[in-house]
Coordinates of C-alpha atoms and ligand atoms in Angstrom, one line a residue:
M1 CA -64.9 145.2 -11.8
C2 CA -67.8 147.2 -12.6
F3 CA -71.0 146.3 -11.0
F4 CA -72.8 149.3 -11.3
G5 CA -72.3 150.3 -15.3
G6 CA -73.9 153.4 -16.9
G7 CA -76.8 152.2 -19.6
S8 CA -78.8 149.3 -20.3
A9 CA -76.4 147.6 -22.5
M10 CA -73.9 148.2 -20.6
K11 CA -75.7 146.6 -17.9
A12 CA -76.3 143.5 -19.6
V13 CA -72.9 143.0 -20.7
A14 CA -71.6 143.3 -17.2
S15 CA -74.0 140.8 -15.7
K16 CA -73.2 138.0 -18.0
A17 CA -69.6 138.4 -17.1
L18 CA -70.4 138.6 -13.6
V19 CA -72.4 134.8 -14.2
I20 CA -69.8 133.7 -15.5
K21 CA -67.1 134.8 -13.1
I22 CA -69.3 133.5 -10.2
N23 CA -69.6 130.3 -12.0
V24 CA -65.8 129.8 -12.5
A25 CA -65.5 130.8 -9.1
F26 CA -68.0 128.1 -7.6
L27 CA -66.5 125.5 -10.3
S28 CA -63.3 125.6 -8.6
F29 CA -64.6 125.6 -5.3
F30 CA -65.9 122.5 -5.7
V31 CA -63.4 121.3 -7.5
F32 CA -61.0 122.3 -4.9
A33 CA -62.7 121.0 -2.0
Y34 CA -63.5 117.5 -3.5
V35 CA -59.6 117.0 -4.2
A36 CA -59.2 118.2 -0.4
L37 CA -61.7 115.6 0.4
L38 CA -60.0 112.9 -1.6
L39 CA -56.5 113.8 -0.3
L40 CA -57.0 114.9 3.3
R41 CA -59.8 113.1 4.5
P42 CA -60.0 109.5 3.5
A43 CA -62.3 108.8 7.1
S44 CA -65.0 110.6 5.1
F45 CA -65.3 107.4 2.9
Y46 CA -67.1 106.2 6.0
D47 CA -70.5 107.3 7.2
D48 CA -71.0 108.2 10.8
S49 CA -72.3 104.5 11.4
G50 CA -68.8 103.1 10.9
N51 CA -70.2 101.8 7.6
C52 CA -68.4 102.0 4.4
A53 CA -70.0 104.6 2.3
L54 CA -68.2 104.2 -1.0
R55 CA -69.4 101.7 -3.4
G56 CA -67.2 99.0 -4.5
G57 CA -64.1 99.8 -2.9
C58 CA -64.3 99.3 0.7
L59 CA -61.5 96.6 1.2
F60 CA -60.3 99.2 3.8
M61 CA -62.3 100.2 6.7
K62 CA -61.9 102.8 9.0
K63 CA -59.5 102.3 11.8
A64 CA -60.9 101.9 15.3
E65 CA -63.9 104.1 15.9
G66 CA -63.9 106.1 18.9
G67 CA -60.8 108.0 18.3
G68 CA -57.9 106.0 16.6
L69 CA -56.1 103.2 17.4
L70 CA -53.7 103.8 20.3
K71 CA -54.7 106.7 22.6
K72 CA -51.9 107.8 24.4
G73 CA -51.5 107.4 28.1
N74 CA -54.7 105.1 28.2
R75 CA -53.8 101.8 29.2
T76 CA -57.1 100.4 29.0
A77 CA -57.2 101.9 25.4
M78 CA -53.8 100.1 24.7
E79 CA -54.9 96.9 25.7
T80 CA -58.0 96.7 23.8
T81 CA -56.4 97.4 20.7
A82 CA -53.6 94.9 21.2
A83 CA -52.8 91.9 19.1
P84 CA -54.8 88.6 20.1
S85 CA -51.7 86.5 21.5
F86 CA -52.2 83.6 19.9
L87 CA -50.8 85.6 16.8
K88 CA -47.2 85.4 18.0
A89 CA -47.6 81.7 18.9
L90 CA -48.5 80.8 15.3
G91 CA -44.6 81.9 14.2
G92 CA -43.6 83.7 11.3
G93 CA -44.5 81.7 8.7
A94 CA -48.2 81.9 9.3
R95 CA -50.9 83.1 6.9
V96 CA -53.5 85.6 8.2
A97 CA -56.7 86.3 6.5
L98 CA -57.3 89.6 6.8
V99 CA -61.3 90.9 6.9
N100 CA -62.4 94.2 6.8
M101 CA -59.2 95.5 7.8
A102 CA -55.9 97.2 6.0
E103 CA -52.5 95.5 5.9
E104 CA -51.1 98.7 7.6
E105 CA -53.6 98.2 10.5
A106 CA -52.9 94.3 11.2
E107 CA -49.3 95.1 11.4
Q108 CA -50.0 97.1 14.6
W109 CA -51.0 93.8 15.7
G110 CA -48.1 91.7 14.9
V111 CA -49.3 90.7 11.6
H112 CA -46.3 91.0 9.2
R113 CA -47.0 92.1 5.7
R114 CA -45.6 89.0 4.1
A115 CA -48.2 86.8 6.4
A116 CA -51.0 88.8 5.8
V117 CA -53.7 87.8 3.2
A118 CA -56.0 90.4 2.3
V119 CA -59.6 89.2 1.6
A120 CA -62.0 92.0 -0.5
F121 CA -65.7 91.7 -0.8
E122 CA -67.7 94.3 -2.1
P123 CA -69.8 95.6 0.5
V124 CA -73.6 95.1 0.7
S125 CA -75.5 98.7 -0.5
E126 CA -76.3 101.0 2.6
H127 CA -80.0 100.7 1.3
L128 CA -80.4 97.1 1.7
E129 CA -82.3 96.9 5.0
W130 CA -82.8 94.2 7.9
K131 CA -86.3 93.7 6.7
D132 CA -85.4 92.8 3.1
L133 CA -83.3 90.0 4.6
F134 CA -86.1 89.2 6.8
P135 CA -89.2 90.0 4.8
E136 CA -92.8 89.7 6.9
W137 CA -94.4 87.7 3.9
I138 CA -92.9 85.4 1.5
D139 CA -94.3 83.4 -1.3
E140 CA -93.0 80.1 0.2
E141 CA -95.5 77.8 -1.2
E142 CA -94.6 79.3 -4.7
E143 CA -98.0 80.6 -5.9
N144 CA -95.8 83.3 -8.0
E145 CA -92.1 83.1 -8.7
G146 CA -91.3 82.0 -5.4
P147 CA -89.6 83.7 -2.7
S148 CA -85.9 85.0 -3.2
C149 CA -83.0 86.7 -1.2
P150 CA -81.2 89.8 -1.9
E151 CA -77.4 89.1 -2.5
I152 CA -74.9 89.6 0.2
P153 CA -71.6 89.4 -1.6
L154 CA -69.1 87.2 0.1
P155 CA -65.4 87.5 -0.6
A156 CA -63.2 86.1 -3.3
L157 CA -61.4 83.0 -1.6
P158 CA -57.5 83.4 -0.8
A159 CA -55.4 80.9 -3.0
G160 CA -53.9 78.7 -0.4
E161 CA -55.0 77.7 3.3
V162 CA -54.5 80.6 5.8
D163 CA -53.8 79.8 9.6
A164 CA -56.3 82.2 11.1
V165 CA -58.8 84.6 9.9
L166 CA -58.7 88.0 11.9
A167 CA -62.1 90.4 11.1
L168 CA -62.8 94.1 12.3
L169 CA -66.5 94.1 13.2
P170 CA -68.2 97.6 12.4
C171 CA -68.5 99.3 15.6
G172 CA -71.5 101.8 14.4
G173 CA -74.7 100.7 12.6
R174 CA -78.0 99.8 13.7
G175 CA -77.1 97.5 16.7
G176 CA -77.9 93.8 16.8
R177 CA -80.1 94.3 13.3
D178 CA -77.4 95.4 10.8
V179 CA -76.7 93.9 7.4
G180 CA -73.2 95.2 7.3
R181 CA -72.2 93.6 10.2
L182 CA -73.7 90.4 9.3
Q183 CA -71.9 90.5 6.1
V184 CA -68.5 91.0 8.0
H185 CA -69.3 87.9 9.8
L186 CA -70.4 85.7 7.0
A187 CA -67.4 86.9 5.1
A188 CA -65.0 85.8 8.1
A189 CA -66.9 82.5 8.5
S190 CA -66.6 81.6 4.5
V191 CA -62.8 82.2 4.3
A192 CA -62.9 80.5 7.7
A193 CA -64.5 77.1 6.5
R194 CA -63.2 77.3 3.3
R195 CA -59.8 78.4 3.5
G196 CA -59.1 77.8 7.1
R197 CA -56.7 75.5 8.2
R198 CA -58.5 72.8 10.3
D199 CA -57.1 70.8 13.5
S200 CA -57.2 67.5 14.2
R201 CA -60.8 68.2 15.5
G202 CA -62.1 70.3 12.1
R203 CA -61.5 73.7 14.2
V204 CA -60.0 76.7 12.4
R205 CA -58.8 79.7 14.2
V206 CA -60.8 83.1 13.8
A207 CA -60.3 86.3 15.7
L208 CA -63.3 88.8 15.7
R209 CA -62.8 92.7 17.2
A210 CA -65.8 93.8 18.7
C211 CA -65.5 97.2 20.1
A212 CA -66.7 97.7 23.4
A213 CA -69.8 99.8 22.8
A214 CA -70.9 97.6 20.1
P215 CA -72.8 94.5 20.7
P216 CA -70.4 90.9 20.8
P217 CA -70.1 88.9 18.1
M218 CA -73.2 87.5 16.8
M219 CA -73.6 83.9 18.3
E220 CA -75.7 82.9 15.5
V221 CA -72.9 82.6 13.4
F222 CA -70.0 82.1 16.0
R223 CA -71.1 80.0 18.7
C224 CA -70.3 81.3 22.4
D225 CA -69.1 77.7 23.3
E226 CA -66.4 77.9 20.6
V227 CA -64.7 80.9 22.3
V228 CA -61.5 80.1 23.5
A229 CA -60.0 83.6 24.5
R230 CA -61.1 87.0 25.3
E231 CA -58.4 89.4 25.1
G232 CA -59.6 93.1 25.3
E233 CA -62.0 93.7 22.2
W234 CA -61.0 90.5 20.7
W235 CA -62.7 87.3 20.8
V236 CA -61.0 84.5 19.9
Y237 CA -62.6 81.3 18.5
A238 CA -61.8 77.5 17.7
A239 CA -64.8 77.0 15.2
E240 CA -66.1 74.1 13.9
A241 CA -65.6 74.5 9.9
A242 CA -68.5 72.2 9.1
R243 CA -71.1 73.8 11.1
L244 CA -70.0 77.3 9.7
E245 CA -70.5 75.5 6.1
E246 CA -73.9 74.6 7.1
K247 CA -75.0 78.0 8.1
L248 CA -73.4 79.3 4.8
A249 CA -75.5 76.9 2.8
L250 CA -78.8 78.6 4.4
P251 CA -80.6 81.6 2.6
V252 CA -78.9 84.7 4.0
G253 CA -82.2 85.5 6.1
S254 CA -85.7 84.7 6.3
C255 CA -86.1 85.6 3.0
N256 CA -86.4 82.1 1.8
L257 CA -87.2 78.7 3.5
A258 CA -84.3 76.6 5.4
M259 CA -86.9 73.8 4.8
P260 CA -88.4 73.9 1.5
L261 CA -91.4 72.0 1.6
W262 CA -93.2 72.6 -1.5
E263 CA -91.9 71.2 -5.3
K264 CA -92.7 73.9 -7.6
G265 CA -96.5 74.5 -6.5
T266 CA -97.4 70.8 -5.1
D267 CA -97.5 69.9 -1.6
V268 CA -95.2 67.3 -0.5
V269 CA -94.0 65.5 2.3
Y270 CA -90.8 66.4 3.1
D271 CA -88.4 64.6 1.6
A272 CA -85.5 64.2 4.1
S273 CA -83.5 61.9 2.0
K274 CA -82.5 65.0 -0.3
L275 CA -80.5 66.4 2.9
A276 CA -76.7 65.1 3.5
A277 CA -76.4 62.7 6.3
P278 CA -78.0 64.7 9.5
A279 CA -75.3 66.7 11.3
S280 CA -76.5 65.0 14.3
A281 CA -76.0 61.6 13.7
G282 CA -76.4 59.3 16.3
R283 CA -76.8 62.2 18.8
R284 CA -79.6 62.5 21.1
E285 CA -82.5 64.6 20.0
A286 CA -86.0 65.2 21.7
Y287 CA -89.3 67.3 21.1
V288 CA -89.6 69.6 24.4
T289 CA -92.1 71.8 25.9
V290 CA -92.0 74.0 29.3
L291 CA -95.1 74.5 31.8
H292 CA -94.7 76.9 34.5
S293 CA -96.5 79.1 37.1
S294 CA -99.9 77.2 37.0
E295 CA -101.6 74.4 35.6
A296 CA -103.3 75.7 32.8
Y297 CA -101.5 74.2 30.2
V298 CA -101.3 70.8 31.6
C299 CA -104.0 69.4 29.0
G300 CA -102.5 71.0 26.2
A301 CA -99.0 69.5 27.4
V302 CA -101.2 66.0 27.3
A303 CA -102.7 66.7 24.1
L304 CA -99.3 67.5 22.8
A305 CA -97.4 64.4 23.6
H306 CA -100.2 62.2 22.1
S307 CA -100.5 64.3 18.8
I308 CA -96.5 63.9 18.5
R309 CA -96.8 60.2 18.9
R310 CA -99.9 59.8 16.6
T311 CA -97.2 61.2 13.8
G312 CA -95.4 58.2 14.2
S313 CA -92.2 59.9 16.0
T314 CA -90.0 57.8 18.3
R315 CA -88.1 60.8 19.5
E316 CA -87.9 61.5 23.3
L317 CA -90.1 63.9 24.8
V318 CA -89.1 66.3 27.4
L319 CA -91.1 68.3 29.8
L320 CA -89.7 71.0 31.9
H321 CA -91.9 72.0 34.9
D322 CA -91.7 74.1 37.9
R323 CA -93.4 73.3 41.2
S324 CA -96.8 74.6 40.4
I325 CA -97.8 71.4 39.1
A326 CA -99.1 68.6 41.6
G327 CA -98.2 65.1 41.7
E328 CA -101.4 63.8 40.1
K329 CA -100.9 66.1 37.3
L330 CA -96.9 65.2 36.9
R331 CA -98.1 61.5 36.6
A332 CA -100.7 62.1 33.9
L333 CA -97.9 64.1 32.0
A334 CA -95.7 61.1 32.3
A335 CA -98.3 58.6 31.3
A336 CA -98.8 60.8 28.2
G337 CA -95.0 60.0 27.4
W338 CA -93.0 62.8 28.8
S339 CA -89.9 62.7 30.4
L340 CA -90.3 64.9 33.2
R341 CA -87.4 67.6 34.6
E342 CA -88.2 69.7 37.5
I343 CA -86.7 73.6 36.8
E344 CA -86.5 76.7 38.9
R345 CA -88.6 79.1 37.0
I346 CA -87.2 82.3 35.6
R347 CA -88.3 85.8 35.8
N348 CA -88.2 88.7 33.7
P349 CA -86.5 91.1 35.5
R350 CA -88.5 93.7 33.7
A351 CA -91.7 91.6 34.0
E352 CA -94.4 93.6 36.8
R353 CA -95.1 91.4 39.4
G354 CA -98.5 89.0 38.8
T355 CA -98.5 90.1 35.4
Y356 CA -99.3 86.8 32.8
N357 CA -95.8 86.9 31.2
E358 CA -93.7 87.3 34.5
Y359 CA -91.9 83.9 34.2
N360 CA -92.1 83.6 30.7
Y361 CA -88.1 83.5 30.5
S362 CA -88.4 79.9 32.0
K363 CA -88.1 79.0 28.5
L364 CA -84.6 79.5 28.7
R365 CA -83.9 76.6 30.7
L366 CA -84.3 74.8 27.4
W367 CA -80.6 75.7 26.8
Q368 CA -79.5 73.8 29.9
L369 CA -80.6 70.4 28.4
T370 CA -77.3 69.8 27.4
D371 CA -77.4 65.8 27.3
Y372 CA -79.4 66.7 24.0
H373 CA -77.6 67.7 20.9
K374 CA -80.9 69.4 19.3
L375 CA -84.0 70.0 20.3
V376 CA -87.5 70.9 19.0
F377 CA -89.1 73.2 21.2
I378 CA -93.2 73.4 21.0
D379 CA -95.7 75.4 23.0
A380 CA -97.9 73.5 24.9
D381 CA -100.9 75.0 23.0
I382 CA -99.8 73.3 19.9
L383 CA -101.2 70.3 18.2
V384 CA -98.7 68.3 16.0
L385 CA -100.9 66.9 13.0
R386 CA -97.8 65.6 10.7
N387 CA -94.5 64.2 11.7
L388 CA -91.8 67.2 12.4
D389 CA -88.9 65.3 12.5
P390 CA -87.2 66.8 9.7
L391 CA -87.1 69.6 11.8
F392 CA -84.1 68.1 13.6
H393 CA -81.9 68.5 10.4
F394 CA -82.1 72.5 10.6
P395 CA -79.6 74.6 13.1
Q396 CA -80.7 77.2 15.7
I397 CA -83.1 79.1 15.7
S398 CA -85.4 77.7 13.0
A399 CA -88.6 78.8 13.5
A400 CA -91.6 80.4 11.0
G401 CA -92.1 84.0 11.1
N402 CA -94.3 85.7 13.2
D403 CA -94.7 89.3 11.9
G404 CA -92.1 91.9 10.7
V405 CA -88.6 90.6 11.2
I406 CA -89.4 88.1 14.1
F407 CA -90.2 84.5 14.5
N408 CA -92.9 82.9 16.6
S409 CA -91.1 81.2 19.8
G410 CA -94.0 78.5 19.7
V411 CA -91.9 76.0 17.4
M412 CA -88.2 76.4 17.4
V413 CA -85.3 74.1 16.9
I414 CA -82.6 74.9 19.8
E415 CA -79.1 74.1 20.3
P416 CA -78.8 73.2 24.0
S417 CA -75.2 74.9 25.4
N418 CA -74.3 76.2 28.9
C419 CA -72.7 79.0 27.4
T420 CA -75.6 80.1 25.6
F421 CA -77.6 79.4 28.7
R422 CA -75.2 82.1 30.4
A423 CA -75.3 84.5 27.6
L424 CA -79.2 84.3 27.5
M425 CA -79.6 84.9 31.3
A426 CA -77.0 87.9 31.0
R427 CA -79.0 89.8 28.7
R428 CA -82.4 89.4 30.6
A429 CA -82.1 92.7 32.3
D430 CA -80.8 95.0 29.1
V431 CA -83.1 93.7 26.1
V432 CA -86.5 95.2 26.4
S433 CA -88.5 92.2 24.9
Y434 CA -91.3 93.9 22.6
N435 CA -94.4 91.9 24.3
G436 CA -92.6 90.9 27.7
G437 CA -92.7 87.4 26.7
D438 CA -89.5 85.1 25.7
Q439 CA -90.5 85.7 22.2
G440 CA -89.8 89.2 22.2
F441 CA -86.6 88.3 24.2
L442 CA -85.1 85.6 22.1
N443 CA -85.9 87.8 18.7
E444 CA -83.6 90.3 20.2
V445 CA -80.7 87.8 20.7
F446 CA -81.0 85.6 17.8
V447 CA -81.6 88.7 15.3
W448 CA -80.3 86.0 12.5
W449 CA -82.8 83.1 12.1
H450 CA -83.7 80.8 9.7
R451 CA -87.6 80.2 8.1
L452 CA -89.5 77.3 8.6
P453 CA -92.7 76.8 6.8
R454 CA -95.5 78.4 8.5
R455 CA -97.5 75.2 8.3
V456 CA -95.1 73.9 11.0
N457 CA -96.6 76.4 13.4
F458 CA -99.8 77.9 11.7
L459 CA -101.4 80.2 13.8
K460 CA -105.1 80.1 14.4
N461 CA -106.4 83.3 13.7
I462 CA -108.3 84.9 11.0
W463 CA -106.6 88.3 11.3
S464 CA -108.0 90.1 8.2
N465 CA -111.5 89.2 8.8
T466 CA -112.2 88.7 5.5
T467 CA -114.4 85.3 4.3
A468 CA -111.1 84.7 1.8
E469 CA -108.8 84.2 4.7
A470 CA -111.2 82.4 6.6
S471 CA -112.1 80.1 4.1
V472 CA -108.6 79.1 3.0
K473 CA -107.5 78.7 6.5
N474 CA -110.5 76.4 7.8
R475 CA -109.9 74.3 4.8
L476 CA -106.2 73.7 6.0
F477 CA -107.5 73.4 9.8
A478 CA -110.1 70.4 9.1
A479 CA -108.1 68.7 6.0
D480 CA -108.0 65.1 6.5
P481 CA -105.3 63.7 5.8
P482 CA -104.0 66.8 7.8
E483 CA -102.0 69.4 5.4
L484 CA -100.7 71.4 8.3
Y485 CA -97.8 70.2 10.5
A486 CA -99.1 71.7 13.7
I487 CA -101.9 74.0 14.8
H488 CA -100.9 76.8 17.4
Y489 CA -104.1 77.6 19.2
L490 CA -104.4 81.3 19.9
G491 CA -106.8 82.9 22.1
I492 CA -109.0 81.2 24.5
K493 CA -108.0 77.3 24.4
P494 CA -109.8 74.8 22.8
W495 CA -109.8 72.8 26.4
N496 CA -111.5 75.9 28.2
C497 CA -114.4 75.6 25.9
R498 CA -117.0 73.0 25.1
R499 CA -116.5 70.9 22.4
E500 CA -119.7 72.1 20.3
Y501 CA -118.2 75.0 19.1
D502 CA -115.2 77.5 19.5
C503 CA -116.1 79.9 22.5
N504 CA -113.5 82.7 21.3
W505 CA -116.8 83.4 19.1
N506 CA -118.1 84.9 22.2
V507 CA -115.7 87.3 23.8
G508 CA -115.1 90.4 22.0
D509 CA -111.5 90.6 21.6
Q510 CA -111.0 87.3 21.0
R511 CA -113.1 86.5 17.8
S512 CA -110.1 86.9 15.6
Y513 CA -109.0 83.6 16.9
A514 CA -112.3 81.8 16.6
S515 CA -112.3 79.0 14.0
D516 CA -115.0 75.9 14.7
P517 CA -112.8 73.7 12.0
A518 CA -109.7 74.1 14.1
H519 CA -111.8 73.6 17.2
A520 CA -113.1 70.3 15.8
T521 CA -109.6 69.0 14.8
W522 CA -108.2 69.5 18.4
W523 CA -111.3 67.7 19.9
S524 CA -110.7 65.0 17.5
V525 CA -107.5 64.4 18.8
H526 CA -108.3 64.7 22.3
D527 CA -111.4 62.0 21.7
A528 CA -108.5 59.5 20.3
M529 CA -106.5 60.2 23.7
D530 CA -106.2 57.2 26.3
E531 CA -109.1 57.5 28.5
V532 CA -107.0 58.1 31.6
L533 CA -105.9 61.0 30.1
R534 CA -108.9 62.9 29.0
P535 CA -110.0 64.0 32.7
F536 CA -107.2 66.1 32.9
C537 CA -108.7 68.1 30.1
R538 CA -112.2 68.8 32.1
M539 CA -112.7 72.3 32.7
T540 CA -112.9 73.9 36.2
E541 CA -116.3 74.9 37.9
A542 CA -115.3 78.4 37.9
R543 CA -114.1 78.3 34.1
R544 CA -117.9 76.4 33.3
A545 CA -119.2 79.3 35.3
E546 CA -116.9 81.8 33.5
L547 CA -118.0 80.3 29.9
E548 CA -121.6 80.8 30.7
E549 CA -121.4 84.4 31.5
E550 CA -119.4 84.7 28.2
R551 CA -122.0 83.4 26.5
R552 CA -124.6 85.2 28.1
W553 CA -122.8 88.5 27.0
A554 CA -122.6 87.7 23.2
E555 CA -126.4 86.7 23.2
E556 CA -127.1 90.2 24.6
M557 CA -124.8 91.7 22.1
R558 CA -126.8 89.5 19.4
L559 CA -123.4 88.8 17.9
P560 CA -124.2 87.8 14.2
D561 CA -122.2 84.6 14.2
G562 CA -124.7 83.3 16.4
H563 CA -122.7 80.3 18.5
W564 CA -124.5 81.9 21.8
R565 CA -127.6 79.9 20.5
H566 CA -125.8 76.3 21.3
Ligands
NAG1 C1 -59.6 105.1 28.3 O1 -60.5 104.4 27.3 C2 -61.6 103.8 27.7 C3 -62.1 103.2 26.7 O2 -61.4 102.8 25.5 C4 -62.6 104.6 28.4 O3 -63.8 104.4 28.7 C5 -61.9 105.8 29.0 O4 -62.7 106.9 29.8 C6 -60.4 106.1 28.8 N1 -60.1 106.8 30.0 C7 -59.2 108.2 30.2 C8 -58.5 108.3 31.2 O5 -59.2 108.6 28.9
NAG2 C1 -74.2 72.3 31.7 O1 -73.8 72.5 33.0 C2 -74.5 71.6 33.8 C3 -74.8 72.2 35.3 O2 -75.8 73.3 35.3 C4 -73.7 70.2 33.8 O3 -74.2 69.3 34.4 C5 -73.6 70.0 32.5 O4 -72.8 69.0 32.2 C6 -73.2 71.2 31.7 N1 -73.0 70.8 30.3 C7 -71.4 70.8 29.6 C8 -71.9 70.0 28.2 O5 -71.1 71.0 29.7
NAG3 C1 -96.2 83.8 28.7 O1 -96.7 82.5 29.2 C2 -98.2 82.2 29.5 C3 -98.2 80.9 30.0 O2 -97.5 80.8 31.4 C4 -98.6 82.2 28.1 O3 -99.8 82.3 28.3 C5 -98.2 83.7 27.7 O4 -99.0 83.6 26.1 C6 -96.9 84.0 27.1 N1 -96.6 85.5 27.5 C7 -95.9 85.7 26.4 C8 -95.9 87.3 25.9 O5 -95.0 85.1 25.5
NAG4 C1 -115.3 91.3 11.0 O1 -116.3 92.3 10.2 C2 -117.7 91.9 10.7 C3 -118.3 92.8 9.4 O2 -117.8 92.6 8.2 C4 -117.6 93.2 12.2 O3 -119.3 93.0 12.4 C5 -117.1 92.1 12.9 O4 -116.7 92.9 14.2 C6 -115.6 91.9 12.5 N1 -115.0 91.3 13.4 C7 -113.6 91.6 13.8 C8 -113.0 90.3 14.9 O5 -112.9 92.5 13.8

């Protein structure tokens, strides 16, 4: 080849030829590389996180992550990839649905080709993120088009019944909040609920394999008390099919309301008759709250019980308390309607000694109330204004949104279970709660939750500090008859202010929580309480002094709202 030709004409011809040659060389290299990739490295269809990266064709996911199927000479690895033993017991004629798994792979676990029922589904786009399923804000009051959810494709159901469902959960991914992982759970649940053979108690057999390094299967989908065996990396379930059906009927995330309160723009009372017969018919249900570490919320709990009864609810009221509440206060709480149960408070092992949230994990005791089928937990700084009984129709965890992808733990639907309790306790040390409180903790454990309208746990804060926000919220706080189901009194509690005005106005960093109409609503409920209960809302002398100090500070600062003049 002549790269350095003589004359300028020659040069031009030569360089053209060169360009063509280089192009051809590159082209053939790419074609070769592409073919090589296709033929030689099937594993490259999957990205590093173990998710399928090839749109539309990922019936068969990567084999066991972390180094192939059976590591020779490593007994541990052998055991963890062995077949779940119930498969053998099923016998030769049994049909096994395979979710996210190749037939060849299933053969290694003793599922004969003839018995295998491959279940295909289109994997969600890798661009779909958790926050798309759990957006911070949704148009829940249908001011515009109303809320909607992205689609999570579920498998086409196989023909005929299957005796068991086997699923491989992705090993990598984004930990607990992984859309691909949720999809595999829902796909397995869908096949199990709709095609699984039910035993006499309506249960279906499901086995999920979760890699040792990955989180365990999502107990939001497959309840931990339905685990019948743990074998290596396999979790074997006898799952109640009806319960799975219920979950599949809900929106895929908090992108839509689990409990719609609105009929296209009109604010109506929730019509529970639209629901099928309650899942919990004939079972015990209760409202419950928790007091621990101090008596600071006794008045709040008294007012809460009173407010629930005012809405006409006859559900049981249960209050968990530790030894910090004195006898006289306990009698008042009982008189207000609470059935009392003493608990041992639970420390957050990550909290610093003496901090305000050191024992906030006491709320985990709610799961030990196993004589109840379902609970609606309500924080003691919440006032209920409209009947919340319809919440008992919704599953664990249904709650209102807080911010980002998380729920507010002030009002939650809970399904007590000793098994869930143990699972929560086991995670106390390793879960990092973003705020050190129970809310941060529960949001790491129950990442898949169901959205209740914000009106069931309406936060008393004017976060944008605009008159528009203040006027909309203040109208709702004052509405009579009430439009809100419950107000969550953030900031300084109403019983720690005088009735004349909201003393949050007088404290620099609490001013966004100030609302005189919300304050007045609390006091009007208070005033309707039995007169033997009202004294439990009196301020201590120390608090009175502190209040006056705060007022004087506001006066010195000449705060423009002028509440300090009162
Ligand atoms: C065997 O496998 C386990 C996990 O699968 C791993 O933690 C361990 O280091 C392996 N041991 C050897 C000797 O390879
Ligand atoms: C849960 O555990 C408690 C003891 O901690 C026990 O009294 C109760 O019966 C258990 N509930 C169930 C449903 O097993
Ligand atoms: C922890 O509980 C206390 C009441 O005991 C409450 O004032 C506080 O807001 C809670 N903190 C968090 C972060 O949940
Ligand atoms: C709200 O805005 C006003 C001015 O518009 C300002 O003076 C005040 O400090 C703000 N309050 C808060 C809580 O940010």
